[in-house]
Short mmCIF file of N, CA and C in Angstrom, two decimals:
data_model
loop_
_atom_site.label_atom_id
_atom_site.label_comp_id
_atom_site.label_asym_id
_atom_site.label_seq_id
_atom_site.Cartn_x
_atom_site.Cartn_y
_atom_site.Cartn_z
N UNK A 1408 154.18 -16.99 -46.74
CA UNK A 1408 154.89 -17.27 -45.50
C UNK A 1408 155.76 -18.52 -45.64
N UNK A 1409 155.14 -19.31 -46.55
CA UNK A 1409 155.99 -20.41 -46.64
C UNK A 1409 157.63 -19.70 -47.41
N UNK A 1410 157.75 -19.28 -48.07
CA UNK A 1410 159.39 -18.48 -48.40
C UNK A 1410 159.97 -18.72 -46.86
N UNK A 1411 159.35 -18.11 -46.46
CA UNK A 1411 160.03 -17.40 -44.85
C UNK A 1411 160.46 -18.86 -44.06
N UNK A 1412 159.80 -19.48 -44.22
CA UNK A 1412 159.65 -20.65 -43.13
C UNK A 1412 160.86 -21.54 -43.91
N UNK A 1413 161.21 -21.22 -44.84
CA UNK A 1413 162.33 -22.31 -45.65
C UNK A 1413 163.51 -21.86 -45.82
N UNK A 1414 163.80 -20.34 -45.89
CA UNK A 1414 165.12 -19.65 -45.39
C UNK A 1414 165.41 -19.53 -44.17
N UNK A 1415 164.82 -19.01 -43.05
CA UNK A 1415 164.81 -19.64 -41.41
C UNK A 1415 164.75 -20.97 -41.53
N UNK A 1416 165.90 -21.17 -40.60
CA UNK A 1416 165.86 -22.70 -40.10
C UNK A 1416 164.84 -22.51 -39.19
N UNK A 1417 164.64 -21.98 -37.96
CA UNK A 1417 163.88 -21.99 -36.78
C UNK A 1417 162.97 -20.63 -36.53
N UNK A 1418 162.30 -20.79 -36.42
CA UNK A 1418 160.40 -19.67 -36.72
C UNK A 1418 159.80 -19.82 -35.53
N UNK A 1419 159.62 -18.54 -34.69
CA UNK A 1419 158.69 -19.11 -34.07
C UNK A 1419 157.45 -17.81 -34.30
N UNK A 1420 156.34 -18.04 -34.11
CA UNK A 1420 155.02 -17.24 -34.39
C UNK A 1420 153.98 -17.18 -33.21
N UNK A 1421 153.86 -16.01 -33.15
CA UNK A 1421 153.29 -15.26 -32.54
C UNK A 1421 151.84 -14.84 -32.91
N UNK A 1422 150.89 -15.46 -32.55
CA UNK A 1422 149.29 -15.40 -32.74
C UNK A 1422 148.61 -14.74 -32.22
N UNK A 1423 148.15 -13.24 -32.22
CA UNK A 1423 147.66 -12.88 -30.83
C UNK A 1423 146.65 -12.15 -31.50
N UNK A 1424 145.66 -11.51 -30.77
CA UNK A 1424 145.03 -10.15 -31.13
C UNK A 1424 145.20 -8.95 -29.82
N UNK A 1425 145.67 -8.08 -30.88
CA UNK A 1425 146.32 -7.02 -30.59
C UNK A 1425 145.43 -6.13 -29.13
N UNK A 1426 144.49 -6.57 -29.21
CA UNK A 1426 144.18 -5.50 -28.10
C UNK A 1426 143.48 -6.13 -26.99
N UNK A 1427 143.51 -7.81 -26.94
CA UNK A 1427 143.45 -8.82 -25.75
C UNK A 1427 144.40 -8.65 -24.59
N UNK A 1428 144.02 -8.40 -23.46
CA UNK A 1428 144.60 -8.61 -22.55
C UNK A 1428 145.86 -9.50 -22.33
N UNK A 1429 145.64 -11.08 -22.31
CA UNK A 1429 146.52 -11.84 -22.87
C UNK A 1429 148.08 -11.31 -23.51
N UNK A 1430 147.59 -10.99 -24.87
CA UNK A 1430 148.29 -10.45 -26.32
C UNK A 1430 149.36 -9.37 -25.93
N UNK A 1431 148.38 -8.49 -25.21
CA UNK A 1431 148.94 -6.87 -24.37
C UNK A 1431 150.17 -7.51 -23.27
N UNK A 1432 149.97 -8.68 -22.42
CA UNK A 1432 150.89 -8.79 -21.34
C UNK A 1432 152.03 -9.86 -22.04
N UNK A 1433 151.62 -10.59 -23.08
CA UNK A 1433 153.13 -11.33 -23.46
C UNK A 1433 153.77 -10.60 -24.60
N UNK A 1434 153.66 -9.53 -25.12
CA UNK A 1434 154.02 -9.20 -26.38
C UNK A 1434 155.74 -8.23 -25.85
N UNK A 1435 155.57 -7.83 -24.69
CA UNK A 1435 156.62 -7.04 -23.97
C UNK A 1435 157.97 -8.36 -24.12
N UNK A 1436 157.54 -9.69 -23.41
CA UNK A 1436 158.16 -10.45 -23.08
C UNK A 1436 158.87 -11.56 -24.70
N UNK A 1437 157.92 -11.33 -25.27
CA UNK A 1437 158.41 -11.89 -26.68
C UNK A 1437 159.38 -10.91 -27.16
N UNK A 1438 159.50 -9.69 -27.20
CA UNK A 1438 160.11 -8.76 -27.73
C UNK A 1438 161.44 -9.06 -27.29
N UNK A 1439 161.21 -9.44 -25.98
CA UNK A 1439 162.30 -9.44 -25.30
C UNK A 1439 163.54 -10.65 -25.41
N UNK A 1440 162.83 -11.38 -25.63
CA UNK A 1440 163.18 -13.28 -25.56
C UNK A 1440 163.87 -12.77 -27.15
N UNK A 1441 162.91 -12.05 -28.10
CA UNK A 1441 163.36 -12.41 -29.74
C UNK A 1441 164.86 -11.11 -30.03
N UNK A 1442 165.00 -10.58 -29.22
CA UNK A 1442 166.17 -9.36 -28.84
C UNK A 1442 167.49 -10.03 -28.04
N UNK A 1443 167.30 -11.20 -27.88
CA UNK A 1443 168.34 -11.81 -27.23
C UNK A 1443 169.29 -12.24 -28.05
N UNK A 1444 170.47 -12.03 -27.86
CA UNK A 1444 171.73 -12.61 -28.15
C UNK A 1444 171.87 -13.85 -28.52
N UNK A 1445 171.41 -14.54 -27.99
CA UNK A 1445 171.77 -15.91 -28.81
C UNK A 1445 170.16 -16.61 -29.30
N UNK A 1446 169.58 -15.67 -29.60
CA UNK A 1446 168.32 -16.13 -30.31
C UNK A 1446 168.55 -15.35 -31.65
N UNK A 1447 169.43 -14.69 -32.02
CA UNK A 1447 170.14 -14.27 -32.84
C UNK A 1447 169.74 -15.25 -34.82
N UNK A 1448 169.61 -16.71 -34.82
CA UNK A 1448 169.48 -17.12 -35.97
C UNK A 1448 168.06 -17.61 -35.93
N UNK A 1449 167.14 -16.98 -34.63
CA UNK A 1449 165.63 -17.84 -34.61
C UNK A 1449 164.97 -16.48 -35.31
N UNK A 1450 164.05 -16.48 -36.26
CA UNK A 1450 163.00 -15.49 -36.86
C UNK A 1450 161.78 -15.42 -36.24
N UNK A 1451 161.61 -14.50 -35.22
CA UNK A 1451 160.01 -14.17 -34.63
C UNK A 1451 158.97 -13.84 -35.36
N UNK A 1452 158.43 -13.68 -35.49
CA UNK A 1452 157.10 -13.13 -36.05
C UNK A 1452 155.56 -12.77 -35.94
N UNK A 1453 155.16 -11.91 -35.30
CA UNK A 1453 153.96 -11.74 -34.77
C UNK A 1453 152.55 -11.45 -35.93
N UNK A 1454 151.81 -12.25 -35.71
CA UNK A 1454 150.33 -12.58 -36.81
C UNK A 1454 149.40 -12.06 -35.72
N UNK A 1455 148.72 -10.78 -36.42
CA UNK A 1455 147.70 -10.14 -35.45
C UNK A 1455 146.10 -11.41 -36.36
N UNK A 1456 145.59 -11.78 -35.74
CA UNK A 1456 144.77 -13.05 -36.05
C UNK A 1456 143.19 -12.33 -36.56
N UNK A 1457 143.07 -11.30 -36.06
CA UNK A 1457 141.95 -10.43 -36.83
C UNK A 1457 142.29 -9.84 -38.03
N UNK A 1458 143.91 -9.32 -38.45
CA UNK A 1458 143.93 -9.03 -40.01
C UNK A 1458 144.26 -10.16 -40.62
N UNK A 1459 144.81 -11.23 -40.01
CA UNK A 1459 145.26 -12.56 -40.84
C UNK A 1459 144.32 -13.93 -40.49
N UNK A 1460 143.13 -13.97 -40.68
CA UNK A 1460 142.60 -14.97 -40.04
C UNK A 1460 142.78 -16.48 -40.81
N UNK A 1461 143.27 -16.15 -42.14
CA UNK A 1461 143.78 -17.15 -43.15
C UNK A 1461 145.38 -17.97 -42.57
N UNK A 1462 145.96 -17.08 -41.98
CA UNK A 1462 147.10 -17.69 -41.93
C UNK A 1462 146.95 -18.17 -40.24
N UNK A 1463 146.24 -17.82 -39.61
CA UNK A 1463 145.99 -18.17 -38.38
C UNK A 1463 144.70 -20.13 -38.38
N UNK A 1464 144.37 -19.67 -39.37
CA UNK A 1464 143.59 -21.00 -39.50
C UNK A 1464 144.08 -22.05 -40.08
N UNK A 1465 145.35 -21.43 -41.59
CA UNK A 1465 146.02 -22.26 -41.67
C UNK A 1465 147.22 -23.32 -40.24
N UNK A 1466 147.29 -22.42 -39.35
CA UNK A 1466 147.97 -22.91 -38.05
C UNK A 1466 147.27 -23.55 -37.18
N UNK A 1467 145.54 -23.50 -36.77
CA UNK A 1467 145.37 -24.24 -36.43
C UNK A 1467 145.18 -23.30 -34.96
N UNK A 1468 145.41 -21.77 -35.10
CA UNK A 1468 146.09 -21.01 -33.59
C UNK A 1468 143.97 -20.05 -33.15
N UNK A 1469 143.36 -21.24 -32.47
CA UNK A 1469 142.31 -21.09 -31.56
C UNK A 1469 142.14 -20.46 -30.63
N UNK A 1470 143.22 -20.22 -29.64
CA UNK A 1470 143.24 -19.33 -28.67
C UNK A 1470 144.70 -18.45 -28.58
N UNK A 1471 144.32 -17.14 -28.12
CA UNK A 1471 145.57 -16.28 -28.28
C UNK A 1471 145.85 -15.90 -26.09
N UNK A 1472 147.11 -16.16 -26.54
CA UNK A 1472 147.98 -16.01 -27.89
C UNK A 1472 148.13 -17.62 -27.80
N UNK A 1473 148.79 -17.97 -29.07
CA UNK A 1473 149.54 -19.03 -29.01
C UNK A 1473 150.73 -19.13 -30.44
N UNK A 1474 151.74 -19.66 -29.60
CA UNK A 1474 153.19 -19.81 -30.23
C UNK A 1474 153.44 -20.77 -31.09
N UNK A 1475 153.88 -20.63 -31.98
CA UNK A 1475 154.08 -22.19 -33.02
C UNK A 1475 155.40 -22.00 -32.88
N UNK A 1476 156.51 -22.78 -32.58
CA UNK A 1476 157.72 -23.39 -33.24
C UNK A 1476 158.03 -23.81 -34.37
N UNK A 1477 158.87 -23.68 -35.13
CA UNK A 1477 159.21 -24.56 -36.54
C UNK A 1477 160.35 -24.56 -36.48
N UNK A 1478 160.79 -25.80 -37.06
CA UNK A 1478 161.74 -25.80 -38.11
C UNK A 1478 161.92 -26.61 -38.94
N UNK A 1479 162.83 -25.42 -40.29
CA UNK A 1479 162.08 -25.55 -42.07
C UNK A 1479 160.42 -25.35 -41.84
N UNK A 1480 160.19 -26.33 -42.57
CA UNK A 1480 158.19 -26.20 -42.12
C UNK A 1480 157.66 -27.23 -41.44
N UNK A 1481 158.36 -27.55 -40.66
CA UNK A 1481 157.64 -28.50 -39.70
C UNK A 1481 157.16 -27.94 -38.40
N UNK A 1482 156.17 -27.94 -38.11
CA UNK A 1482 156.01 -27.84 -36.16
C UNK A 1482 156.56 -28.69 -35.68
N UNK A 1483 157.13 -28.13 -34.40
CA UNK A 1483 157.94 -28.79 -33.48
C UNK A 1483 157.82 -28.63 -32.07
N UNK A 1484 156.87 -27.86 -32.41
CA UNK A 1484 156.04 -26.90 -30.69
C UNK A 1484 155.29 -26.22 -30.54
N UNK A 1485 154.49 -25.79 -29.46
CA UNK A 1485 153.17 -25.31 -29.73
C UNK A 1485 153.00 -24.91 -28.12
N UNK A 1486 152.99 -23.50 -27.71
CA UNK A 1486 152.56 -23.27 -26.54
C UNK A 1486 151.00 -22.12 -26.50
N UNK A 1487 150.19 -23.07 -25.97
CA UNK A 1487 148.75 -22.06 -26.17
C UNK A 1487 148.37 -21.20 -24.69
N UNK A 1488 148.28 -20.28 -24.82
CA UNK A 1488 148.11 -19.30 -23.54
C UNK A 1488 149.52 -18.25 -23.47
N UNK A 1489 149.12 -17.37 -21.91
CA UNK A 1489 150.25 -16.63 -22.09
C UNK A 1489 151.26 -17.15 -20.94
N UNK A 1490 152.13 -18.15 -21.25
CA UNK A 1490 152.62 -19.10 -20.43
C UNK A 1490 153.85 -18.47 -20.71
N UNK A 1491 154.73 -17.51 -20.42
CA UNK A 1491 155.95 -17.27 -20.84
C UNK A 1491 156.99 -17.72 -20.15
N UNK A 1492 156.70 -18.47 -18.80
CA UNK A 1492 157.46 -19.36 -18.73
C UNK A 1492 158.03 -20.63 -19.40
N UNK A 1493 156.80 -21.05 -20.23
CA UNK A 1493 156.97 -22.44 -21.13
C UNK A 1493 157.54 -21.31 -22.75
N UNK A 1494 156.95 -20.28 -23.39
CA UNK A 1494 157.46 -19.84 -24.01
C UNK A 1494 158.95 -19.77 -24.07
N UNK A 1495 159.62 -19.43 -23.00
CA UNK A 1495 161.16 -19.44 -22.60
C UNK A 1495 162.01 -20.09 -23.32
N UNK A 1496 160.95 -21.61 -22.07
CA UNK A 1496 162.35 -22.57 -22.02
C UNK A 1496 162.13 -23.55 -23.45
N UNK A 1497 160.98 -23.33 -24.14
CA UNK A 1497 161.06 -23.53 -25.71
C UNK A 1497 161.20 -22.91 -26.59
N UNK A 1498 161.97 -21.52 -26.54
CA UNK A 1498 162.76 -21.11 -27.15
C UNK A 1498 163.92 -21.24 -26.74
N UNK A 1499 163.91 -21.50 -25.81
CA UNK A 1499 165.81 -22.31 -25.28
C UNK A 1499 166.03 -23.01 -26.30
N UNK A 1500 165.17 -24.12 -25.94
CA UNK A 1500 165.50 -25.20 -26.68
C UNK A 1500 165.55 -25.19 -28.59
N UNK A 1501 165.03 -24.18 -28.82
CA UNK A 1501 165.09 -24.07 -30.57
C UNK A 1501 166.36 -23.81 -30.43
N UNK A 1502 166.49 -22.95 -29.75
CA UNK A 1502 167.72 -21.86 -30.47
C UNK A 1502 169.33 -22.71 -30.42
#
């Protein structure tokens, strides 16, 4: 994952398990946010946390869902829950 995170300037990740309630009601709305027009140079990426629990621990991502921001490989944000209001307006701000 690290490749990925160094050709994207801006990453954001998607932590969820797939058949949580939670996971089930923001995954519509991520789709949606990462389909946008001028989110166009940000790379989404969704990590189901029961087949990847390595790369989910490497993140640090405890409760689902929760969003990491990057850019290159730095965190730069971090929204835990299904807050897709705060999801939004920090992907506003990456992009």
């Amino acid at each position: 994952m690290y490749h990925i995170l160094y050709i994207y300037v801006q990453v954001v990740i998607n932590f969820g398990i797939t058949w949580r309630t939670p996971t089930i009601r923001t995954n519509p709305a991520y789709d949606a946010i990462s389909m946008e027009k001028e989110n166009a140079k940000v790379l989404f990426i969704k990590v189901d946390v029961e087949k990847n629990r390595e790369v989910a621990t490497l993140y640090k991502a405890r409760r689902m869902p929760t969003f990491v921001f990057m850019k290159r490989t730095k965190e730069i944000a971090r929204v835990i829950g299904p807050h897709l209001d705060q999801l939004n307006e920090t992907v506003r701000r990456l992009a």
